[in-house]
PDB file of C-alpha atoms and ligand atoms in Angstrom:
ATOM      1  CA  MET A  81     -18.689  -1.592  64.625  1.00 94.00           C
ATOM      2  CA  ILE A  82     -17.375  -2.367  60.852  1.00 98.00           C
ATOM      3  CA  LYS A  83     -19.631   0.859  59.625  1.00 98.00           C
ATOM      4  CA  GLU A  84     -18.275   2.969  62.503  1.00 98.00           C
ATOM      5  CA  ASN A  85     -14.708   2.003  62.022  1.00 98.00           C
ATOM      6  CA  VAL A  86     -14.898   2.613  58.535  1.00 98.00           C
ATOM      7  CA  LYS A  87     -16.816   5.873  58.720  1.00 98.00           C
ATOM      8  CA  LYS A  88     -13.915   6.891  61.416  1.00 98.00           C
ATOM      9  CA  ILE A  89     -11.073   5.772  59.402  1.00 98.00           C
ATOM     10  CA  LEU A  90     -12.752   8.051  56.465  1.00 98.00           C
ATOM     11  CA  GLU A  91     -13.591  11.231  57.952  1.00 98.00           C
ATOM     12  CA  GLU A  92      -9.977  11.107  59.435  1.00 97.00           C
ATOM     13  CA  LEU A  93      -8.261  10.952  55.933  1.00 98.00           C
ATOM     14  CA  PRO A  94      -7.178  13.583  54.395  1.00 98.00           C
ATOM     15  CA  GLU A  95      -8.081  14.647  50.792  1.00 97.00           C
ATOM     16  CA  GLY A  96      -6.879  12.764  48.186  1.00 97.00           C
ATOM     17  CA  VAL A  97      -6.086   9.336  50.221  1.00 98.00           C
ATOM     18  CA  GLU A  98      -8.072   6.006  49.202  1.00 98.00           C
ATOM     19  CA  LEU A  99      -8.718   3.470  51.889  1.00 98.00           C
ATOM     20  CA  GLU A 100      -8.636   0.214  51.201  1.00 99.00           C
ATOM     21  CA  ALA A 101     -10.065  -2.749  53.326  1.00 98.00           C
ATOM     22  CA  ALA A 102      -7.813  -5.649  53.365  1.00 98.00           C
ATOM     23  CA  ALA A 103      -9.685  -8.295  53.471  1.00 98.00           C
ATOM     24  CA  LYS A 104      -7.770 -11.421  54.097  1.00 97.00           C
ATOM     25  CA  GLY A 105     -10.327 -14.061  55.738  1.00 96.00           C
ATOM     26  CA  ARG A 106     -13.212 -12.041  55.833  1.00 98.00           C
ATOM     27  CA  THR A 107     -16.679 -12.879  54.759  1.00 98.00           C
ATOM     28  CA  ALA A 108     -18.537 -11.516  52.200  1.00 98.00           C
ATOM     29  CA  GLU A 109     -20.802 -10.098  54.972  1.00 98.00           C
ATOM     30  CA  GLU A 110     -18.361  -8.008  56.358  1.00 98.00           C
ATOM     31  CA  ILE A 111     -16.949  -6.980  53.577  1.00 98.00           C
ATOM     32  CA  THR A 112     -20.432  -5.499  52.120  1.00 98.00           C
ATOM     33  CA  GLU A 113     -20.641  -3.859  55.432  1.00 98.00           C
ATOM     34  CA  ALA A 114     -17.650  -1.567  54.693  1.00 98.00           C
ATOM     35  CA  ILE A 115     -18.736  -1.152  51.410  1.00 98.00           C
ATOM     36  CA  GLU A 116     -21.646   0.005  52.687  1.00 98.00           C
ATOM     37  CA  ALA A 117     -19.978   2.380  55.070  1.00 98.00           C
ATOM     38  CA  GLY A 118     -17.844   3.892  51.969  1.00 98.00           C
ATOM     39  CA  VAL A 119     -14.873   1.510  51.141  1.00 98.00           C
ATOM     40  CA  ARG A 120     -14.431   1.656  47.355  1.00 98.00           C
ATOM     41  CA  ILE A 121     -11.175  -0.487  47.057  1.00 99.00           C
ATOM     42  CA  VAL A 122     -11.410  -4.057  48.372  1.00 98.00           C
ATOM     43  CA  GLY A 123      -7.772  -6.242  48.568  1.00 98.00           C
ATOM     44  CA  GLU A 124      -7.262  -9.857  48.842  1.00 98.00           C
ATOM     45  CA  ASN A 125      -4.200 -11.587  49.637  1.00 98.00           C
ATOM     46  CA  TYR A 126      -5.664 -15.057  48.270  1.00 98.00           C
ATOM     47  CA  MET A 127      -7.585 -15.949  45.430  1.00 98.00           C
ATOM     48  CA  ARG A 128      -9.550 -18.825  47.400  1.00 97.00           C
ATOM     49  CA  ASP A 129     -10.843 -15.831  49.730  1.00 98.00           C
ATOM     50  CA  LEU A 130     -11.800 -13.794  46.310  1.00 98.00           C
ATOM     51  CA  LYS A 131     -13.605 -16.598  45.053  1.00 97.00           C
ATOM     52  CA  LYS A 132     -15.586 -17.129  48.092  1.00 98.00           C
ATOM     53  CA  VAL A 133     -16.895 -13.656  48.413  1.00 98.00           C
ATOM     54  CA  TYR A 134     -16.720 -12.172  44.681  1.00 98.00           C
ATOM     55  CA  PRO A 135     -19.920 -13.663  43.940  1.00 98.00           C
ATOM     56  CA  PHE A 136     -22.030 -12.057  46.791  1.00 98.00           C
ATOM     57  CA  VAL A 137     -19.821  -8.510  46.102  1.00 98.00           C
ATOM     58  CA  LYS A 138     -19.518  -8.712  42.649  1.00 98.00           C
ATOM     59  CA  LYS A 139     -18.598  -5.061  41.076  1.00 97.00           C
ATOM     60  CA  LYS A 140     -19.799  -3.204  44.238  1.00 98.00           C
ATOM     61  CA  ALA A 141     -15.890  -2.297  44.928  1.00 98.00           C
ATOM     62  CA  GLU A 142     -12.805  -2.377  43.097  1.00 98.00           C
ATOM     63  CA  TRP A 143     -10.879  -5.458  43.579  1.00 98.00           C
ATOM     64  CA  HIS A 144      -6.765  -4.971  44.298  1.00 99.00           C
ATOM     65  CA  PHE A 145      -4.930  -7.887  44.251  1.00 98.00           C
ATOM     66  CA  ILE A 146      -2.365  -7.669  47.472  1.00 98.00           C
ATOM     67  CA  GLY A 147      -0.895 -10.845  48.016  1.00 98.00           C
ATOM     68  CA  THR A 148       2.703 -12.668  46.856  1.00 97.00           C
ATOM     69  CA  ALA A 149       1.871 -12.868  43.058  1.00 97.00           C
ATOM     70  CA  GLU A 150       4.386 -15.857  42.574  1.00 95.00           C
ATOM     71  CA  LYS A 151       2.467 -17.994  45.217  1.00 96.00           C
ATOM     72  CA  GLU A 152      -1.090 -17.193  43.949  1.00 98.00           C
ATOM     73  CA  LYS A 153       0.192 -17.358  40.381  1.00 97.00           C
ATOM     74  CA  HIS A 154      -1.942 -20.607  39.492  1.00 97.00           C
ATOM     75  CA  ASP A 155      -5.119 -18.983  40.236  1.00 98.00           C
ATOM     76  CA  LEU A 156      -4.334 -15.151  39.682  1.00 98.00           C
ATOM     77  CA  LEU A 157      -3.494 -15.742  36.259  1.00 98.00           C
ATOM     78  CA  LYS A 158      -6.958 -17.395  35.165  1.00 98.00           C
ATOM     79  CA  ARG A 159      -8.908 -15.694  32.683  1.00 98.00           C
ATOM     80  CA  LYS A 160     -12.157 -15.476  35.131  1.00 97.00           C
ATOM     81  CA  SER A 161      -9.684 -14.084  37.907  1.00 98.00           C
ATOM     82  CA  LEU A 162      -8.087 -11.118  35.404  1.00 98.00           C
ATOM     83  CA  GLU A 163     -11.341 -10.132  34.314  1.00 98.00           C
ATOM     84  CA  ILE A 164     -12.521  -9.619  38.001  1.00 97.00           C
ATOM     85  CA  ILE A 165      -9.427  -7.803  39.362  1.00 98.00           C
ATOM     86  CA  ASP A 166      -9.098  -4.370  38.748  1.00 98.00           C
ATOM     87  CA  MET A 167      -5.145  -3.868  39.780  1.00 99.00           C
ATOM     88  CA  ILE A 168      -2.215  -6.004  41.055  1.00 99.00           C
ATOM     89  CA  GLU A 169      -0.327  -4.219  43.531  1.00 99.00           C
ATOM     90  CA  THR A 170       2.270  -6.698  44.266  1.00 98.00           C
ATOM     91  CA  VAL A 171       4.157  -7.115  40.887  1.00 98.00           C
ATOM     92  CA  ASP A 172       8.317  -7.584  41.468  1.00 98.00           C
ATOM     93  CA  SER A 173       9.913  -9.185  38.638  1.00 98.00           C
ATOM     94  CA  VAL A 174       9.930  -9.130  34.801  1.00 98.00           C
ATOM     95  CA  GLU A 175       8.542 -12.615  34.834  1.00 98.00           C
ATOM     96  CA  ILE A 176       5.504 -12.054  36.276  1.00 98.00           C
ATOM     97  CA  ALA A 177       4.646  -9.058  34.874  1.00 98.00           C
ATOM     98  CA  MET A 178       5.372 -10.838  31.362  1.00 98.00           C
ATOM     99  CA  GLU A 179       3.042 -13.618  32.283  1.00 98.00           C
ATOM    100  CA  ILE A 180       0.185 -10.790  33.254  1.00 98.00           C
ATOM    101  CA  ASP A 181       0.509  -9.265  29.962  1.00 98.00           C
ATOM    102  CA  GLU A 182       0.358 -12.614  28.306  1.00 98.00           C
ATOM    103  CA  ARG A 183      -2.843 -13.574  29.475  1.00 98.00           C
ATOM    104  CA  CYS A 184      -4.408 -10.064  29.665  1.00 98.00           C
ATOM    105  CA  ALA A 185      -3.761  -9.999  26.017  1.00 98.00           C
ATOM    106  CA  LYS A 186      -5.916 -12.620  25.497  1.00 98.00           C
ATOM    107  CA  ILE A 187      -8.908 -10.710  26.834  1.00 98.00           C
ATOM    108  CA  SER A 188      -8.061  -7.533  25.659  1.00 98.00           C
ATOM    109  CA  LYS A 189      -7.465  -5.964  28.990  1.00 98.00           C
ATOM    110  CA  ILE A 190      -4.675  -3.427  30.201  1.00 98.00           C
ATOM    111  CA  MET A 191      -4.041  -4.662  33.637  1.00 98.00           C
ATOM    112  CA  PRO A 192      -3.178  -1.447  36.126  1.00 99.00           C
ATOM    113  CA  ILE A 193      -0.092  -2.862  38.279  1.00 99.00           C
ATOM    114  CA  LEU A 194       1.996  -1.522  40.989  1.00 99.00           C
ATOM    115  CA  ILE A 195       5.717  -2.333  41.628  1.00 99.00           C
ATOM    116  CA  GLU A 196       6.170  -3.890  45.181  1.00 98.00           C
ATOM    117  CA  VAL A 197       9.283  -2.542  46.598  1.00 98.00           C
ATOM    118  CA  ASN A 198      11.056  -4.610  49.625  1.00 98.00           C
ATOM    119  CA  SER A 199      11.856  -1.020  51.396  1.00 98.00           C
ATOM    120  CA  GLY A 200      13.440  -3.454  54.109  1.00 96.00           C
ATOM    121  CA  ARG A 201      15.593  -5.307  52.095  1.00 96.00           C
ATOM    122  CA  GLU A 202      14.641  -8.452  54.147  1.00 96.00           C
ATOM    123  CA  PRO A 203      16.220 -11.420  52.343  1.00 92.00           C
ATOM    124  CA  GLN A 204      12.331 -13.373  52.512  1.00 91.00           C
ATOM    125  CA  LYS A 205      10.315 -11.131  51.528  1.00 94.00           C
ATOM    126  CA  SER A 206       8.866 -10.176  48.154  1.00 95.00           C
ATOM    127  CA  GLY A 207       9.462  -7.186  46.342  1.00 98.00           C
ATOM    128  CA  VAL A 208      12.212  -5.681  44.350  1.00 98.00           C
ATOM    129  CA  MET A 209      15.150  -4.169  46.377  1.00 98.00           C
ATOM    130  CA  PRO A 210      14.803  -0.057  45.936  1.00 98.00           C
ATOM    131  CA  GLU A 211      18.116  -0.056  43.983  1.00 97.00           C
ATOM    132  CA  ASP A 212      16.584  -2.271  41.206  1.00 98.00           C
ATOM    133  CA  VAL A 213      13.012  -0.510  41.203  1.00 98.00           C
ATOM    134  CA  GLU A 214      13.842   1.893  38.088  1.00 98.00           C
ATOM    135  CA  GLU A 215      15.382  -0.454  35.672  1.00 98.00           C
ATOM    136  CA  LEU A 216      12.338  -3.325  36.664  1.00 98.00           C
ATOM    137  CA  ILE A 217      10.137  -0.432  35.460  1.00 98.00           C
ATOM    138  CA  ARG A 218      11.903   0.581  32.447  1.00 98.00           C
ATOM    139  CA  LYS A 219      11.307  -3.088  31.051  1.00 98.00           C
ATOM    140  CA  ILE A 220       8.092  -3.709  32.032  1.00 98.00           C
ATOM    141  CA  ALA A 221       6.919  -0.496  30.882  1.00 98.00           C
ATOM    142  CA  GLN A 222       7.604  -2.121  27.300  1.00 98.00           C
ATOM    143  CA  LEU A 223       4.575  -4.293  27.995  1.00 98.00           C
ATOM    144  CA  LYS A 224       1.236  -3.425  26.302  1.00 98.00           C
ATOM    145  CA  ASN A 225      -1.068  -5.186  28.524  1.00 98.00           C
ATOM    146  CA  VAL A 226       0.214  -3.795  31.998  1.00 98.00           C
ATOM    147  CA  LYS A 227       0.098  -0.352  33.239  1.00 98.00           C
ATOM    148  CA  ILE A 228       2.481   0.541  35.951  1.00 99.00           C
ATOM    149  CA  MET A 229       0.027   2.780  38.135  1.00 98.00           C
ATOM    150  CA  GLY A 230       2.509   3.445  41.194  1.00 99.00           C
ATOM    151  CA  LEU A 231       4.756   1.431  44.024  1.00 99.00           C
ATOM    152  CA  MET A 232       3.455  -0.538  47.072  1.00 98.00           C
ATOM    153  CA  THR A 233       5.670  -1.672  49.874  1.00 98.00           C
ATOM    154  CA  MET A 234       4.820  -3.385  53.141  1.00 96.00           C
ATOM    155  CA  GLY A 235       7.969  -2.351  55.253  1.00 93.00           C
ATOM    156  CA  PRO A 236       9.055  -4.213  58.050  1.00 92.00           C
ATOM    157  CA  ARG A 237       6.996  -5.178  61.091  1.00 88.00           C
ATOM    158  CA  PHE A 238       7.566  -3.133  63.963  1.00 84.00           C
ATOM    159  CA  GLY A 239       5.617  -2.757  67.336  1.00 87.00           C
ATOM    160  CA  ASN A 240       5.891   0.729  67.309  1.00 93.00           C
ATOM    161  CA  PRO A 241       4.906   2.144  63.976  1.00 92.00           C
ATOM    162  CA  GLU A 242       7.215   5.240  63.994  1.00 93.00           C
ATOM    163  CA  ASP A 243      10.119   2.692  63.139  1.00 95.00           C
ATOM    164  CA  SER A 244       8.354   2.213  59.931  1.00 96.00           C
ATOM    165  CA  GLU A 245       9.330   5.817  59.009  1.00 97.00           C
ATOM    166  CA  PRO A 246      12.497   5.250  56.951  1.00 97.00           C
ATOM    167  CA  TYR A 247      11.188   2.872  54.748  1.00 98.00           C
ATOM    168  CA  PHE A 248       8.379   4.427  53.602  1.00 98.00           C
ATOM    169  CA  ILE A 249      10.607   7.936  53.262  1.00 98.00           C
ATOM    170  CA  GLU A 250      12.674   5.928  51.214  1.00 98.00           C
ATOM    171  CA  THR A 251       9.993   4.243  48.759  1.00 98.00           C
ATOM    172  CA  LYS A 252       8.281   8.016  48.585  1.00 98.00           C
ATOM    173  CA  LYS A 253      11.715   9.077  47.508  1.00 98.00           C
ATOM    174  CA  LEU A 254      11.664   6.734  44.920  1.00 98.00           C
ATOM    175  CA  PHE A 255       8.115   7.013  43.862  1.00 98.00           C
ATOM    176  CA  ASP A 256       9.245  10.891  43.013  1.00 98.00           C
ATOM    177  CA  LYS A 257      12.021  10.239  41.095  1.00 98.00           C
ATOM    178  CA  ILE A 258      10.824   7.642  39.026  1.00 98.00           C
ATOM    179  CA  LYS A 259       7.446   9.929  38.586  1.00 98.00           C
ATOM    180  CA  ASN A 260      10.429  12.947  37.321  1.00 98.00           C
ATOM    181  CA  ALA A 261      12.290  10.601  34.998  1.00 97.00           C
ATOM    182  CA  GLY A 262       8.879  10.643  33.059  1.00 96.00           C
ATOM    183  CA  ILE A 263       9.293   7.114  31.512  1.00 98.00           C
ATOM    184  CA  GLU A 264       6.512   6.182  28.627  1.00 97.00           C
ATOM    185  CA  ASN A 265       3.710   3.978  29.303  1.00 97.00           C
ATOM    186  CA  VAL A 266       4.160   4.751  33.310  1.00 98.00           C
ATOM    187  CA  GLU A 267       1.531   6.974  35.475  1.00 98.00           C
ATOM    188  CA  MET A 268       3.009   7.613  39.202  1.00 98.00           C
ATOM    189  CA  LYS A 269      -0.610   8.013  40.431  1.00 98.00           C
ATOM    190  CA  TYR A 270      -0.443   5.552  43.638  1.00 98.00           C
ATOM    191  CA  LEU A 271       1.528   5.072  46.671  1.00 99.00           C
ATOM    192  CA  SER A 272       0.403   2.016  48.612  1.00 98.00           C
ATOM    193  CA  MET A 273       1.779   1.856  52.051  1.00 98.00           C
ATOM    194  CA  GLY A 274       0.695   1.637  55.610  1.00 97.00           C
ATOM    195  CA  MET A 275      -1.187  -0.806  57.167  1.00 97.00           C
ATOM    196  CA  SER A 276      -3.619  -0.823  60.684  1.00 97.00           C
ATOM    197  CA  ASN A 277      -0.600   0.164  62.909  1.00 95.00           C
ATOM    198  CA  SER A 278       1.364   2.458  60.445  1.00 97.00           C
ATOM    199  CA  TYR A 279      -0.939   4.234  58.276  1.00 97.00           C
ATOM    200  CA  LYS A 280      -0.640   7.713  59.697  1.00 97.00           C
ATOM    201  CA  VAL A 281       2.987   7.680  59.644  1.00 97.00           C
ATOM    202  CA  ALA A 282       2.681   6.129  55.821  1.00 98.00           C
ATOM    203  CA  ILE A 283       0.421   9.226  55.249  1.00 98.00           C
ATOM    204  CA  ARG A 284       2.496  11.441  56.710  1.00 98.00           C
ATOM    205  CA  VAL A 285       5.255  11.047  54.380  1.00 97.00           C
ATOM    206  CA  GLY A 286       3.141  10.939  51.221  1.00 98.00           C
ATOM    207  CA  ALA A 287       1.394   7.467  51.060  1.00 98.00           C
ATOM    208  CA  ASN A 288      -1.816   8.148  48.854  1.00 98.00           C
ATOM    209  CA  LEU A 289      -3.435   4.583  49.105  1.00 99.00           C
ATOM    210  CA  VAL A 290      -3.745   3.054  52.557  1.00 98.00           C
ATOM    211  CA  ARG A 291      -4.404  -0.922  53.060  1.00 98.00           C
ATOM    212  CA  ILE A 292      -6.084  -1.245  56.244  1.00 98.00           C
ATOM    213  CA  GLY A 293      -7.327  -4.742  57.814  1.00 98.00           C
ATOM    214  CA  THR A 294      -7.705  -5.329  61.770  1.00 98.00           C
ATOM    215  CA  LYS A 295      -8.770  -1.411  62.343  1.00 98.00           C
ATOM    216  CA  ILE A 296     -11.912  -2.274  60.108  1.00 98.00           C
ATOM    217  CA  PHE A 297     -12.750  -5.273  60.577  1.00 98.00           C
ATOM    218  CA  GLY A 298     -11.223  -6.444  64.187  1.00 97.00           C
ATOM    219  CA  GLU A 299      -8.352  -9.022  64.816  1.00 94.00           C
ATOM    220  CA  ARG A 300      -7.392 -11.009  62.263  1.00 91.00           C
ATOM    221  CA  LYS A 301      -6.836 -14.974  61.509  1.00 85.00           C
ATOM    222  CA  TYR A 302      -4.191 -14.827  59.328  1.00 90.00           C
TER     223      TYR A 302
HETATM  224  C1  PLP B  85      -3.230  -7.881  55.843  1.00 56.27           C
HETATM  225  C2  PLP B  85      -2.696  -7.289  55.164  1.00 56.27           C
HETATM  226  C3  PLP B  85      -3.021  -5.467  55.316  1.00 56.27           C
HETATM  227  C4  PLP B  85      -3.669  -4.788  56.565  1.00 56.27           C
HETATM  228  O1  PLP B  85      -3.174  -5.641  57.837  1.00 56.27           O
HETATM  229  P1  PLP B  85      -3.767  -4.829  58.934  1.00 56.27           P
HETATM  230  O2  PLP B  85      -2.511  -5.155  60.021  1.00 56.27           O
HETATM  231  O3  PLP B  85      -4.733  -5.939  59.280  1.00 56.27           O
HETATM  232  O4  PLP B  85      -4.486  -3.625  59.023  1.00 56.27           O
HETATM  233  C5  PLP B  85      -2.362  -4.529  54.399  1.00 56.27           C
HETATM  234  N1  PLP B  85      -1.476  -5.003  53.399  1.00 56.27           N
HETATM  235  C6  PLP B  85      -1.342  -6.243  53.123  1.00 56.27           C
HETATM  236  C7  PLP B  85      -0.516  -6.618  52.093  1.00 56.27           C
HETATM  237  C8  PLP B  85      -1.858  -7.011  54.064  1.00 56.27           C
HETATM  238  O5  PLP B  85      -1.616  -8.502  53.550  1.00 56.27           O
END
């Protein structure tokens, strides 16, 4: 089923929109099946999941970290993890950016990152408030071993995906504003938003990286 699911999604995605398989809790076999059907980017939330599957999948895909950076910091900042990971999509503070920068300097790597926006302004959620994004980006842009490549947002969870639209629109406006500001060392290339139930809405308003789990692999355990 995974193969068919991936092929169907890929056929429907407009030109220029990339599919990321959100793989939390999935096995190396499941991930490999998705890759064989055309997935090029795999997103993991938990370092223990990445550790489990990486030895089998290795560089057959690009690995993105999409979990809470602060919570996973202990393992995320390890040399081996930073060597494996191709992008961290969830940077939301100068502090975490500085720690990534410092550790990446030691392995002579420039880590591509996205800034996570708390577009729903939900106090318990991670991500930076929309009004604070530009200032944060200007600070992080000074760091030499991280490179800002765009924005990521989850948005509040709704039963009806259309309800996500205003949050996605606000994030897209922010994306364009920062792109037009032309900040040095910032390349606004990716706008990562939309999940299984909301990616169509997200694409309609300008997402070019969609993170899909359930619709590829079936119901998830977490
Ligand atoms: C789980 C997850 C997804 C995918 O969610 P689905 O509803 O299974 O498509 C996307 N992004 C993040 C950050 C996730 O944790």
